[in-house]
Coordinates of C-alpha atoms in Angstrom, one line a residue:
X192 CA 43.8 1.9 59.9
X193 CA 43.5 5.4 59.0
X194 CA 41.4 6.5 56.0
X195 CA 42.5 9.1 53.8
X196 CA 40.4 11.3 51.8
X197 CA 40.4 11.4 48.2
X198 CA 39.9 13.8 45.9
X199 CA 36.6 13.0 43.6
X200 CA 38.1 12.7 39.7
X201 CA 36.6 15.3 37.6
X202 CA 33.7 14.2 35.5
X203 CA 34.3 14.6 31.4
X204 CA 31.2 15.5 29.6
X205 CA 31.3 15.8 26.0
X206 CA 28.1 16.1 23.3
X207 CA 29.8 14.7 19.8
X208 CA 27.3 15.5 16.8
X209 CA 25.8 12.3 15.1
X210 CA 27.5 14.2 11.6
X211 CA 30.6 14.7 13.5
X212 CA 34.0 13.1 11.4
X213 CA 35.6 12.0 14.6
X214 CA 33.0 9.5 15.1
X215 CA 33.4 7.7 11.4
X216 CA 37.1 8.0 12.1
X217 CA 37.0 6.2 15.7
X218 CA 34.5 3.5 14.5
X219 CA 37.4 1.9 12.4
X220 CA 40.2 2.1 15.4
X221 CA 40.8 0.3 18.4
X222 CA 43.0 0.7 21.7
X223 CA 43.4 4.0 23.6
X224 CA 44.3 7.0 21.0
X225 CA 46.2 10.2 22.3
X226 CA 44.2 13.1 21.7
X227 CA 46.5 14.4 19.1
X228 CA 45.5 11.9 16.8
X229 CA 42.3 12.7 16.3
X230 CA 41.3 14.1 13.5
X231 CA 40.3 18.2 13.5
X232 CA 36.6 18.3 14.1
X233 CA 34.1 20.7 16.9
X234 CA 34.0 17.1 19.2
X235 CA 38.2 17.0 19.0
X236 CA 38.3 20.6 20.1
X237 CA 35.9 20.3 23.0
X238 CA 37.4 17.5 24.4
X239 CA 40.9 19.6 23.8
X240 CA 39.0 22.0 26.3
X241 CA 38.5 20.2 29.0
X242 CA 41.8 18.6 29.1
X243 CA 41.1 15.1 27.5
X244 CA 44.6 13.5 27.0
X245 CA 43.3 9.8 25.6
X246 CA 40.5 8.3 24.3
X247 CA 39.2 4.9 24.6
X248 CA 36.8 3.8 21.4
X249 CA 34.1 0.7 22.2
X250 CA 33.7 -0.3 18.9
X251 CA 31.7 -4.3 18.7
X252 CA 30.9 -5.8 15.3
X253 CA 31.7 -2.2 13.8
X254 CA 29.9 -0.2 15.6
X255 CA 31.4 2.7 17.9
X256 CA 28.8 2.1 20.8
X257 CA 30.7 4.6 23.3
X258 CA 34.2 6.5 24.3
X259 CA 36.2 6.6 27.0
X260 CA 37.9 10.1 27.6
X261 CA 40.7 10.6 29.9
X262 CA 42.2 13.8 31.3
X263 CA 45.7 13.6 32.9
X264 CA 46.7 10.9 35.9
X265 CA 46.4 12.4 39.2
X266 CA 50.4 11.7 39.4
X267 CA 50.8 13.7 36.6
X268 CA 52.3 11.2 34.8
X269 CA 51.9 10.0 31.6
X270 CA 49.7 7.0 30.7
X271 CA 52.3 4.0 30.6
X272 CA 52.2 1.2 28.0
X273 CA 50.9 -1.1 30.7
X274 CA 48.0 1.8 31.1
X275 CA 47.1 1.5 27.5
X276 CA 46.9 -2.4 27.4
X277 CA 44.8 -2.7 30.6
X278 CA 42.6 0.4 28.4
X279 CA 42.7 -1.6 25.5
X280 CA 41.4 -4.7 27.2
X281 CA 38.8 -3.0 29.7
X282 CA 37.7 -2.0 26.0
X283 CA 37.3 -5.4 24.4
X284 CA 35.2 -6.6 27.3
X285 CA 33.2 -3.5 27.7
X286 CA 31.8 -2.4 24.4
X287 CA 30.0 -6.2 23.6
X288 CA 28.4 -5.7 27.0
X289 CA 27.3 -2.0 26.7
X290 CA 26.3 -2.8 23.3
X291 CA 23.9 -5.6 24.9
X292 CA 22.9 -3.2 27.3
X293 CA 21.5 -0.5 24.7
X294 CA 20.1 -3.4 23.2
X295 CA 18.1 -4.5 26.1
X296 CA 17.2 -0.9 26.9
X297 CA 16.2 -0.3 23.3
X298 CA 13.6 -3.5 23.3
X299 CA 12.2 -2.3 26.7
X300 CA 11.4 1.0 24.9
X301 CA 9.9 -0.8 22.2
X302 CA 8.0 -3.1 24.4
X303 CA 6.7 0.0 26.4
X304 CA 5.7 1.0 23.2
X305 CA 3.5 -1.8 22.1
X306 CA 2.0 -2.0 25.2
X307 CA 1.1 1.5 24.8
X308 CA -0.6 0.8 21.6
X309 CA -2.2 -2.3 22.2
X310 CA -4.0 -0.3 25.0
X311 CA -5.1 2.6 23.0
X312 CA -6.1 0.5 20.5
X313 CA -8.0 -1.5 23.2
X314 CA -9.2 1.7 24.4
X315 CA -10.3 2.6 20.7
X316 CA -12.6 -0.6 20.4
X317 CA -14.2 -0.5 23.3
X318 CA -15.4 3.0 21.7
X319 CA -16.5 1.8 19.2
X320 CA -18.1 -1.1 20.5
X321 CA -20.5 1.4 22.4
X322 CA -21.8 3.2 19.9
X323 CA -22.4 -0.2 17.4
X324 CA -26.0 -1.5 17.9
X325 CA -25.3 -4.4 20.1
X326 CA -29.3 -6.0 19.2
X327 CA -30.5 -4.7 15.9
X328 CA -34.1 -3.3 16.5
X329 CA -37.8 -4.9 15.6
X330 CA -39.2 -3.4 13.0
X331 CA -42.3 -5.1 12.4
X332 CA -42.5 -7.0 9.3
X333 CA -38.8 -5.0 8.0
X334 CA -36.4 -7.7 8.5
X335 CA -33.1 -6.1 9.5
X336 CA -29.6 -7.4 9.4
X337 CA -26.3 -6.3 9.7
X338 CA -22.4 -7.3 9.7
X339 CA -19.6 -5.3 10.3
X340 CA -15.6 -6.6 10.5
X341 CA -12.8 -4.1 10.7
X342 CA -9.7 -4.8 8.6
X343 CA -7.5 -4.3 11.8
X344 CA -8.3 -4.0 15.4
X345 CA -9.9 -0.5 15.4
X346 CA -12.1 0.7 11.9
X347 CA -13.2 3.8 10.8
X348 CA -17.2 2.4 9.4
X349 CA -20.4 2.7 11.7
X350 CA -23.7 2.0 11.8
X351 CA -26.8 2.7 13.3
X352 CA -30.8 2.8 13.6
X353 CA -32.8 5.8 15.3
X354 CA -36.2 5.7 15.8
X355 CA -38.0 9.1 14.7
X356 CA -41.5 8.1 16.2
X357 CA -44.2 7.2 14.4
X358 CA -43.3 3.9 12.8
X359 CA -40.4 5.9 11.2
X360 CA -36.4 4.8 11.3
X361 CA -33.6 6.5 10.0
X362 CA -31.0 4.4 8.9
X363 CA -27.2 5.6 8.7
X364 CA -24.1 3.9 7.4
X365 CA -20.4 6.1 7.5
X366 CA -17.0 5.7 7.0
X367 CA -14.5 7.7 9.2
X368 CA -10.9 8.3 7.1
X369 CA -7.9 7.4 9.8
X370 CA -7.8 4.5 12.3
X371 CA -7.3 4.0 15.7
X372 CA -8.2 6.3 18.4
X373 CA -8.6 9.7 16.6
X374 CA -11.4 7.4 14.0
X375 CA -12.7 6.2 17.2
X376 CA -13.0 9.4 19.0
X377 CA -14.3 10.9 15.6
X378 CA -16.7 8.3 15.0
X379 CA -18.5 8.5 18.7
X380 CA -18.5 12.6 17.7
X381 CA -20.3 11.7 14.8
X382 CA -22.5 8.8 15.9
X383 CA -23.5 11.5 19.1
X384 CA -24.2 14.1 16.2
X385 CA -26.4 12.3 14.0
X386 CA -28.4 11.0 17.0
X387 CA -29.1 14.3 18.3
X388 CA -29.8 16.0 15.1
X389 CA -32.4 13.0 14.0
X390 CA -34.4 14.0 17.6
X391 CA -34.4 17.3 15.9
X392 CA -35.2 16.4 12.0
X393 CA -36.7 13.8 10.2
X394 CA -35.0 15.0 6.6
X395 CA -31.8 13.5 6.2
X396 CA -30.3 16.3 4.3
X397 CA -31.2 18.7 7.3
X398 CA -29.3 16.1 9.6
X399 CA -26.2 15.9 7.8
X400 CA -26.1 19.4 7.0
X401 CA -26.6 20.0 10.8
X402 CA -23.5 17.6 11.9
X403 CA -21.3 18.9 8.9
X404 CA -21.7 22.2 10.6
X405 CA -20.7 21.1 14.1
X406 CA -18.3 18.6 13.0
X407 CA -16.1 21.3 10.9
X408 CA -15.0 22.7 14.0
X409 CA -14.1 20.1 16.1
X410 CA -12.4 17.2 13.6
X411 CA -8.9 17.2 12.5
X412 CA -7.5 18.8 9.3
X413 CA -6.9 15.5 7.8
X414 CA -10.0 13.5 8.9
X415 CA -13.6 13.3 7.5
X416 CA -16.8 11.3 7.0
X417 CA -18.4 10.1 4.6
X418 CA -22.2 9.2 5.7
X419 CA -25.4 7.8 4.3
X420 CA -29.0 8.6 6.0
X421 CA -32.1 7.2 4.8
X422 CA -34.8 7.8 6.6
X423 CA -38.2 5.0 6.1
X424 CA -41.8 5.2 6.9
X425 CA -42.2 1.3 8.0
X426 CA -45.8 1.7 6.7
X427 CA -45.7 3.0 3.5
X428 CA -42.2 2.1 2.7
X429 CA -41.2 5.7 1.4
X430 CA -38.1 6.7 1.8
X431 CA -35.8 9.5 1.6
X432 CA -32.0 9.4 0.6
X433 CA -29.1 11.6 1.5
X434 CA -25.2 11.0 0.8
X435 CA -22.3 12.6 2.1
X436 CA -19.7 11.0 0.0
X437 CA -20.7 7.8 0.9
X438 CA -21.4 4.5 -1.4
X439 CA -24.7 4.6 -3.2
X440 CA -27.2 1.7 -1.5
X441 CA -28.8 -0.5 -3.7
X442 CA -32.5 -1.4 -4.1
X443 CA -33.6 -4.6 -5.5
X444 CA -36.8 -4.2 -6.8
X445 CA -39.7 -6.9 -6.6
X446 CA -39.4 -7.2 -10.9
X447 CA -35.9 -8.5 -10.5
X448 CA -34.4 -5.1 -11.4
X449 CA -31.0 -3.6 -9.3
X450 CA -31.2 0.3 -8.7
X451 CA -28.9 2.7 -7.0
X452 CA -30.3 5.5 -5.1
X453 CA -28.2 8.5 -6.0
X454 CA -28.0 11.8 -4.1
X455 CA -25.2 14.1 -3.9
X456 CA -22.8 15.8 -1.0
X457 CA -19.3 16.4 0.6
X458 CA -18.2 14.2 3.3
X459 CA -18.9 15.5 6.6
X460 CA -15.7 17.7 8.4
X461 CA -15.0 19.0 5.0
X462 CA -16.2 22.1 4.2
X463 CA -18.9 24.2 6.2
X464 CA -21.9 25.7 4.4
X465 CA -22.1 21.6 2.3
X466 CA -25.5 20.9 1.1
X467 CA -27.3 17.7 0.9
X468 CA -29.5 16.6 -2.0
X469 CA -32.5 14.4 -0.8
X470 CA -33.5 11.5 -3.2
X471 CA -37.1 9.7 -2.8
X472 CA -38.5 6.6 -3.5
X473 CA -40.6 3.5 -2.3
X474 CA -39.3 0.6 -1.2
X475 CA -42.1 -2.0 -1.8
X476 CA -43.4 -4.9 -0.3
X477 CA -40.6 -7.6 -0.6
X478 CA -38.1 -5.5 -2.3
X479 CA -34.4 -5.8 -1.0
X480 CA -32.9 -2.6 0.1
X481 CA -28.3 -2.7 0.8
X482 CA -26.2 0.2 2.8
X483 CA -22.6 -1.1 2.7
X484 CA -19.1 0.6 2.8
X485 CA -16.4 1.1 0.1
X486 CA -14.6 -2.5 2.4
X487 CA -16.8 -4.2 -0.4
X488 CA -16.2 -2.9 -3.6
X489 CA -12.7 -1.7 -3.2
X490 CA -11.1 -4.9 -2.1
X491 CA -8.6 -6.8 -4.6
X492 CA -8.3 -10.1 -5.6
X493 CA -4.9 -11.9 -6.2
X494 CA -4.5 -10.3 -9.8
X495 CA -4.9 -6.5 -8.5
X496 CA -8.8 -6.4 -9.6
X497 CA -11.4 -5.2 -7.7
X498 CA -14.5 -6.5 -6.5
X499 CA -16.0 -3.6 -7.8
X500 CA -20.0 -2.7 -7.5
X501 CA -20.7 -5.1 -10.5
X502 CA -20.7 -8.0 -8.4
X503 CA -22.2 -6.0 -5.7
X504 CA -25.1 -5.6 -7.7
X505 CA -25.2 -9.1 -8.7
X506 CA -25.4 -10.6 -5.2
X507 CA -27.9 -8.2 -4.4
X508 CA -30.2 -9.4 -7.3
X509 CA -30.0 -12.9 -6.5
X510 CA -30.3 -12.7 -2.9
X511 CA -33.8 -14.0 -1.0
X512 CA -33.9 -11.7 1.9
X513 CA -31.8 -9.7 4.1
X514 CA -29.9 -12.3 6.1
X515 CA -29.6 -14.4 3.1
X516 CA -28.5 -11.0 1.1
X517 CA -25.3 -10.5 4.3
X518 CA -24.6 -14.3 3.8
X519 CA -23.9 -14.2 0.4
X520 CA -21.5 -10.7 0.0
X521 CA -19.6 -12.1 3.0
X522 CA -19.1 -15.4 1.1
X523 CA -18.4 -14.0 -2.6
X524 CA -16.4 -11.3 -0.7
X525 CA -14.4 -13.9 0.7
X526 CA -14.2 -16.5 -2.0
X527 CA -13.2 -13.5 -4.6
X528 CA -10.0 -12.2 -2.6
X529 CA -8.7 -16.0 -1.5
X530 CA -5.4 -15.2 0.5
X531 CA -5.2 -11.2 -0.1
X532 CA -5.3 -9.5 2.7
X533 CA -8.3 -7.7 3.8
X534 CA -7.8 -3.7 2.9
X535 CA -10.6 -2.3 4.5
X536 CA -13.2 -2.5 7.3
X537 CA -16.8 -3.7 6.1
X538 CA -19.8 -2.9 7.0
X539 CA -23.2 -4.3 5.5
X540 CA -27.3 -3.2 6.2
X541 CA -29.9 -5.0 4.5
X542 CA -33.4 -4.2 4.6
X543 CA -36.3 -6.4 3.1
X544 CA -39.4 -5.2 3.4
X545 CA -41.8 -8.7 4.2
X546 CA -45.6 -8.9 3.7
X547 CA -48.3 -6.4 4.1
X548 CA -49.3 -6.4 7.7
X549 CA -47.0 -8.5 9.2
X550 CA -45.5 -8.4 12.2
X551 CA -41.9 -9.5 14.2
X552 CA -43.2 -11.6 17.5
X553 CA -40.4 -12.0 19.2
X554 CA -40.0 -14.1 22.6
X555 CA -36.6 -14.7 24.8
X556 CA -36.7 -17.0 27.7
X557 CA -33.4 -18.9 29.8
X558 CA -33.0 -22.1 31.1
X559 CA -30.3 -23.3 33.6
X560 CA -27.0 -25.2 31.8
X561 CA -27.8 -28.4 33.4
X562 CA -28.2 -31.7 31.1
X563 CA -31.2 -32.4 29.9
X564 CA -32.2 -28.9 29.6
X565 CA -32.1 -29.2 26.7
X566 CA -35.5 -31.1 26.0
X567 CA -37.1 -28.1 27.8
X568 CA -35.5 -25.1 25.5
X569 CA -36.7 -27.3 22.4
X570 CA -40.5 -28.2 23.5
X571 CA -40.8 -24.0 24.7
X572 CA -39.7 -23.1 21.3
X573 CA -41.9 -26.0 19.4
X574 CA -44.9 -24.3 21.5
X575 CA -43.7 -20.6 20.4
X576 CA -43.1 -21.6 16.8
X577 CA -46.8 -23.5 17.1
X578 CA -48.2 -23.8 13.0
X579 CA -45.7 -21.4 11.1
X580 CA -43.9 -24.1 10.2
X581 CA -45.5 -27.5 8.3
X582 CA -45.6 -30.4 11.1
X583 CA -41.9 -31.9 9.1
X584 CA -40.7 -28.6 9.2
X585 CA -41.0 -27.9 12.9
X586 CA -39.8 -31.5 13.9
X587 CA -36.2 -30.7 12.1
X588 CA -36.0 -27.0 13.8
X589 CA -36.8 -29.1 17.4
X590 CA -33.8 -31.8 16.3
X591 CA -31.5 -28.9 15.5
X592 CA -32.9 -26.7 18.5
X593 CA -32.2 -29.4 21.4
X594 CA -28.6 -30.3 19.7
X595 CA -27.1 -26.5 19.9
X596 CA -29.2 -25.9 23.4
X597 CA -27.2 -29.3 24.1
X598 CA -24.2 -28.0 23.0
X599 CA -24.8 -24.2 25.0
X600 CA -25.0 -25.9 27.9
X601 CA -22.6 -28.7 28.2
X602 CA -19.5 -27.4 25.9
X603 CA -20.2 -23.4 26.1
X604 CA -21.3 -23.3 29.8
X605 CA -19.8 -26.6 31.1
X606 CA -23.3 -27.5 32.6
X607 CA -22.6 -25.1 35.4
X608 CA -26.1 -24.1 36.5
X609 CA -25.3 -20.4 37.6
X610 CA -24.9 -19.9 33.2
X611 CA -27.9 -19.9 31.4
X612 CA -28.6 -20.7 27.7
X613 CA -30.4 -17.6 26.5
X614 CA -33.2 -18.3 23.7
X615 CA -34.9 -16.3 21.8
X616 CA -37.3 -16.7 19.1
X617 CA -38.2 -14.3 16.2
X618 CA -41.4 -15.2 14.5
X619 CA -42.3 -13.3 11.2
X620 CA -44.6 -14.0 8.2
X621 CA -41.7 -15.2 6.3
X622 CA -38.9 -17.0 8.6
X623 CA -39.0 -18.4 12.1
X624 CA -35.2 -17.7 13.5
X625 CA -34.0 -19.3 16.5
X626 CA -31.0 -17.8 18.7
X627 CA -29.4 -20.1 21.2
X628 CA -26.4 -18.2 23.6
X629 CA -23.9 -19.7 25.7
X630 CA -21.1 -17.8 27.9
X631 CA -18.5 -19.9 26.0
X632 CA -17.1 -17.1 24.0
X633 CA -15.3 -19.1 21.0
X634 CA -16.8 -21.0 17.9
X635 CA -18.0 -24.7 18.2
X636 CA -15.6 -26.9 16.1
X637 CA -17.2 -28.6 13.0
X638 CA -15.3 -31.3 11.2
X639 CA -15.8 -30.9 7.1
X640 CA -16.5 -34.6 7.1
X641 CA -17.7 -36.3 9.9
X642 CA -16.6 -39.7 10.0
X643 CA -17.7 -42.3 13.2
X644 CA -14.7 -44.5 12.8
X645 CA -12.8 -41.9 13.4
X646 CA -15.1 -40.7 16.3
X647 CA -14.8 -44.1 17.6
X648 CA -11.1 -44.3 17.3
X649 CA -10.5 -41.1 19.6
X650 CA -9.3 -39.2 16.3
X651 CA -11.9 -37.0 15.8
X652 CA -13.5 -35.0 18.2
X653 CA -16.7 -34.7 19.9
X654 CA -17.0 -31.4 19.0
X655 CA -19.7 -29.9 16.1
X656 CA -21.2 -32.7 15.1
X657 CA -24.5 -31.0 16.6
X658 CA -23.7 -27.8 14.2
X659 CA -23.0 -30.8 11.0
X660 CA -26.1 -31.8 11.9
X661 CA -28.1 -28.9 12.4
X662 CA -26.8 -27.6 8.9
X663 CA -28.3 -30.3 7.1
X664 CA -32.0 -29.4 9.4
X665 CA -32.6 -25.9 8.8
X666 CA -32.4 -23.5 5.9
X667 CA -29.7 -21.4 7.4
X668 CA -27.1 -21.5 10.6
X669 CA -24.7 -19.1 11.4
X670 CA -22.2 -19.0 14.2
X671 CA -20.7 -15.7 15.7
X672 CA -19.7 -13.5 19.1
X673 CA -21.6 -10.6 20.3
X674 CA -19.7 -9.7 24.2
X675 CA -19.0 -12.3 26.1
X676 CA -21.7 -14.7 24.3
X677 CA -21.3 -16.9 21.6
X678 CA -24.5 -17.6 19.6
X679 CA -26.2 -19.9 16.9
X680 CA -28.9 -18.9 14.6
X681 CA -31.1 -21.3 13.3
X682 CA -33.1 -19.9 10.7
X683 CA -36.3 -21.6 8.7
X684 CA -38.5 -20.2 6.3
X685 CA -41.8 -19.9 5.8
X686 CA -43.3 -22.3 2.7
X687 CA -45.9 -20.1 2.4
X688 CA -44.2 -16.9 2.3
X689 CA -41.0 -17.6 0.1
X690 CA -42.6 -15.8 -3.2
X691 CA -42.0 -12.7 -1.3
X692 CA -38.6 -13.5 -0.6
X693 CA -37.6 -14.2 -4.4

């Protein structure tokens, strides 16, 4: 057999405008057209040009998804009716297929896509993750706490402690506008900023004036931050207050009364040259002191109101301390907007100022997640605690103690001795908190209503009924993440001290 060599066909190549009328006009035809029945338009020319003698629409569900063009047969011959029906049919077949072609193509993009953002975003909280305090600092008898959630997966709010030396702290709270990576990326900036210029200032209007300066030049046009710094003297309790743009703190004072500290200044990335007023005061021995971000007061409700800073200022007068003062926004926060959607990240600080002299003891030790363990994490705490707590007192924090140390290491580490359940015990003149960690990394399940019928009858499970019962031991429990740990705090207070705390 003898092979013959063939000509390659000329390849047609023609760019047709999206505005182009040709395209409306071969959307509502089907079967091969001649090329003088087209209507006049640039495409109709060009393809005049380079000898197109037939077109072939691939039109599916209404939609013109491509075209076949055609120059002249080889035989130069005209394009027979039997040419046209095979055309015509090649068509019918072809454009549902192409159609689910661009289809597939088109989802692939968008999949691409996702994953693209997914890892930024990933990329963006692990950002931010480094520059939140992952342990908040002892601060002798200050009791610090803190809770931060972002509305999405990647917010714009920070926080953050710096020790100046000499039993001094400077406090900061911001809000960077934006999310995702460029808040991220502008929030490490700034968090890197305000640490550096605290080494080199103890005024908290020098410090924000000092990053405004060097954040004017490096943030976006359409970015800025608005910042708090307060800087304490842990002895004395004076303080000193600077704002960039940033919600005013409250103080709750030990006669009952609610006061904002007010300072003005622009948000930082704004303007060069900003100024900072510096407000001062005392925050005295068991007064309540709140740095939180606009997440609070600016979320809605079902009926379009706001939280607003009336109830902020309400929770704050009625709270007993600084855990206690987290606890309860968080859960009028959450009670007030029901189903709504939450708007914005939120950040909270609180700072109670305990008794004259006192001092945070703090003790961590580990014991291997093997059963029975549990005895051992509960009688080295008993012995840490020793007389804080009043003989009844310290007999329910042991119960409560060995059933979530029982519950670290059976359920969170799957009594695999290579785990350990971390403890650590924070002794002050006014609480005793307990912190038990597993390696499980996801909340215990508590049923609302425990019920041992059901228990018995397989229908219920297993699961929580150490956390039911701890509730009902100690004066406060909360459950959350922090890494790859998942922790319980047990806290108790101290009879003795509680007139401070009101």
């Amino acid at each position: 057999m003898r092979a013959e060599q063939v000509q390659p066909a000329e390849h047609i190549e023609i760019e047709i405008d999206e505005q182009d009328p040709v395209l409306r006009y071969l959307a509502t035809t089907s079967g091969p057209l001649d090329i003088a029945a087209l209507p006049h338009s640039p495409a109709t020319e060009r393809m005049r040009e380079q000898g197109v003698q037939v077109v072939v629409p691939l039109v599916t569900s209404g939609e013109l998804v491509a075209l076949i063009a055609l120059g002249p047969r080889r035989s130069e011959r005209g394009y027979a009716r039997s040419d046209r029906r095979l055309l015509d049919a090649l068509a019918r077949y072809a454009a549902p297929a192409l159609r689910l072609g661009q289809m597939m193509r088109a989802q692939e993009r968008e999949a691409r896509d996702r994953e693209r953002i997914e890892q930024e975003l990933h990329v963006a909280q692990l950002i931010q993750q480094q520059f939140l305090p992952t342990e908040l600092p002892e601060l002798g008898g200050w009791h610090l706490d803190a809770f931060y959630m972002p509305a999405r997966t990647v917010g714009g709010d920070f926080y953050d402690v710096i020790d100046l030396g000499g039993d001094r702290v400077l406090v900061v709270a911001g809000d960077v506008t934006d999310k995702g990576v460029p808040a991220a990326l502008v929030m490490a900036s700034t968090h890197a900023l305000l640490r550096s210029a605290a080494q080199n200032s103890a005024h908290p209007g020098e410090v924000l004036q000092r990053v405004n300066e060097l954040l004017v030049t490096q943030i976006p046009a359409s970015m800025f931050v608005t910042c708090l710094a307060l800087s304490i003297d842990l002895t004395t309790g004076a303080a000193t207050f600077a704002n960039a743009g940033h919600n005013l703190p409250y103080v709750r004072r030990r006669s009952g009364e609610v006061e904002q500290l007010s300072a003005r200044g622009m948000p930082l990335g704004l303007m060069p040259g900003s100024q900072y007023d510096e407000t001062r005061t005392t925050i005295g021995l068991g007064e309540l002191l709140l740095l939180y971000s606009d997440g609070i007061t600016e979320q809605h409700d079902a009926h379009g109101e706001m939280f607003d800073y009336s109830r902020t200022e309400a929770v704050v007068r009625n709270a007993t301390g600084s855990a206690d003062l987290v606890r309860r926004v968080t859960a009028v926060l959450a009670e007030f907007q029901g189903d709504v959607e939450q708007e914005d990240d939120i950040t909270l600080v609180a700072l109670h100022r305990g008794a004259a002299g006192a001092s945070t003891d703090t003790v961590r030790f580990a014991v291997p997640s093997e059963l029975g363990n549990e005895r051992e994490a509960m009688d080295r705490v008993a012995a840490i605690v020793g007389d804080a707590l009043a003989a009844e007192r310290l007999d329910a924090l042991k119960t409560a103690v060995s059933e979530m140390a029982m519950n670290a290491i059976e359920h969170g580490n799957r009594a695999d001795p290579r785990l350990d359940c971390e403890v650590t015990v924070r002794r002050t003149a006014e609480t005793v908190v307990v912190e038990i960690a597993d390696f499980g990394r996801g909340r215990h399940e508590m049923p609302d209503v425990p019920d041992l019928d059901l228990k018995l009858a397989g229908l219920q499970s297993p699961r929580g009924w150490g956390l039911f019962l701890a509730r009902s031991l100690v004066d406060d429990i909360e459950e959350f993440s922090d890494g790859d740990r998942h922790l319980v705090r047990l806290t108790m207070r101290v009879r003795a001290a509680e007139g401070v705390n009101r």
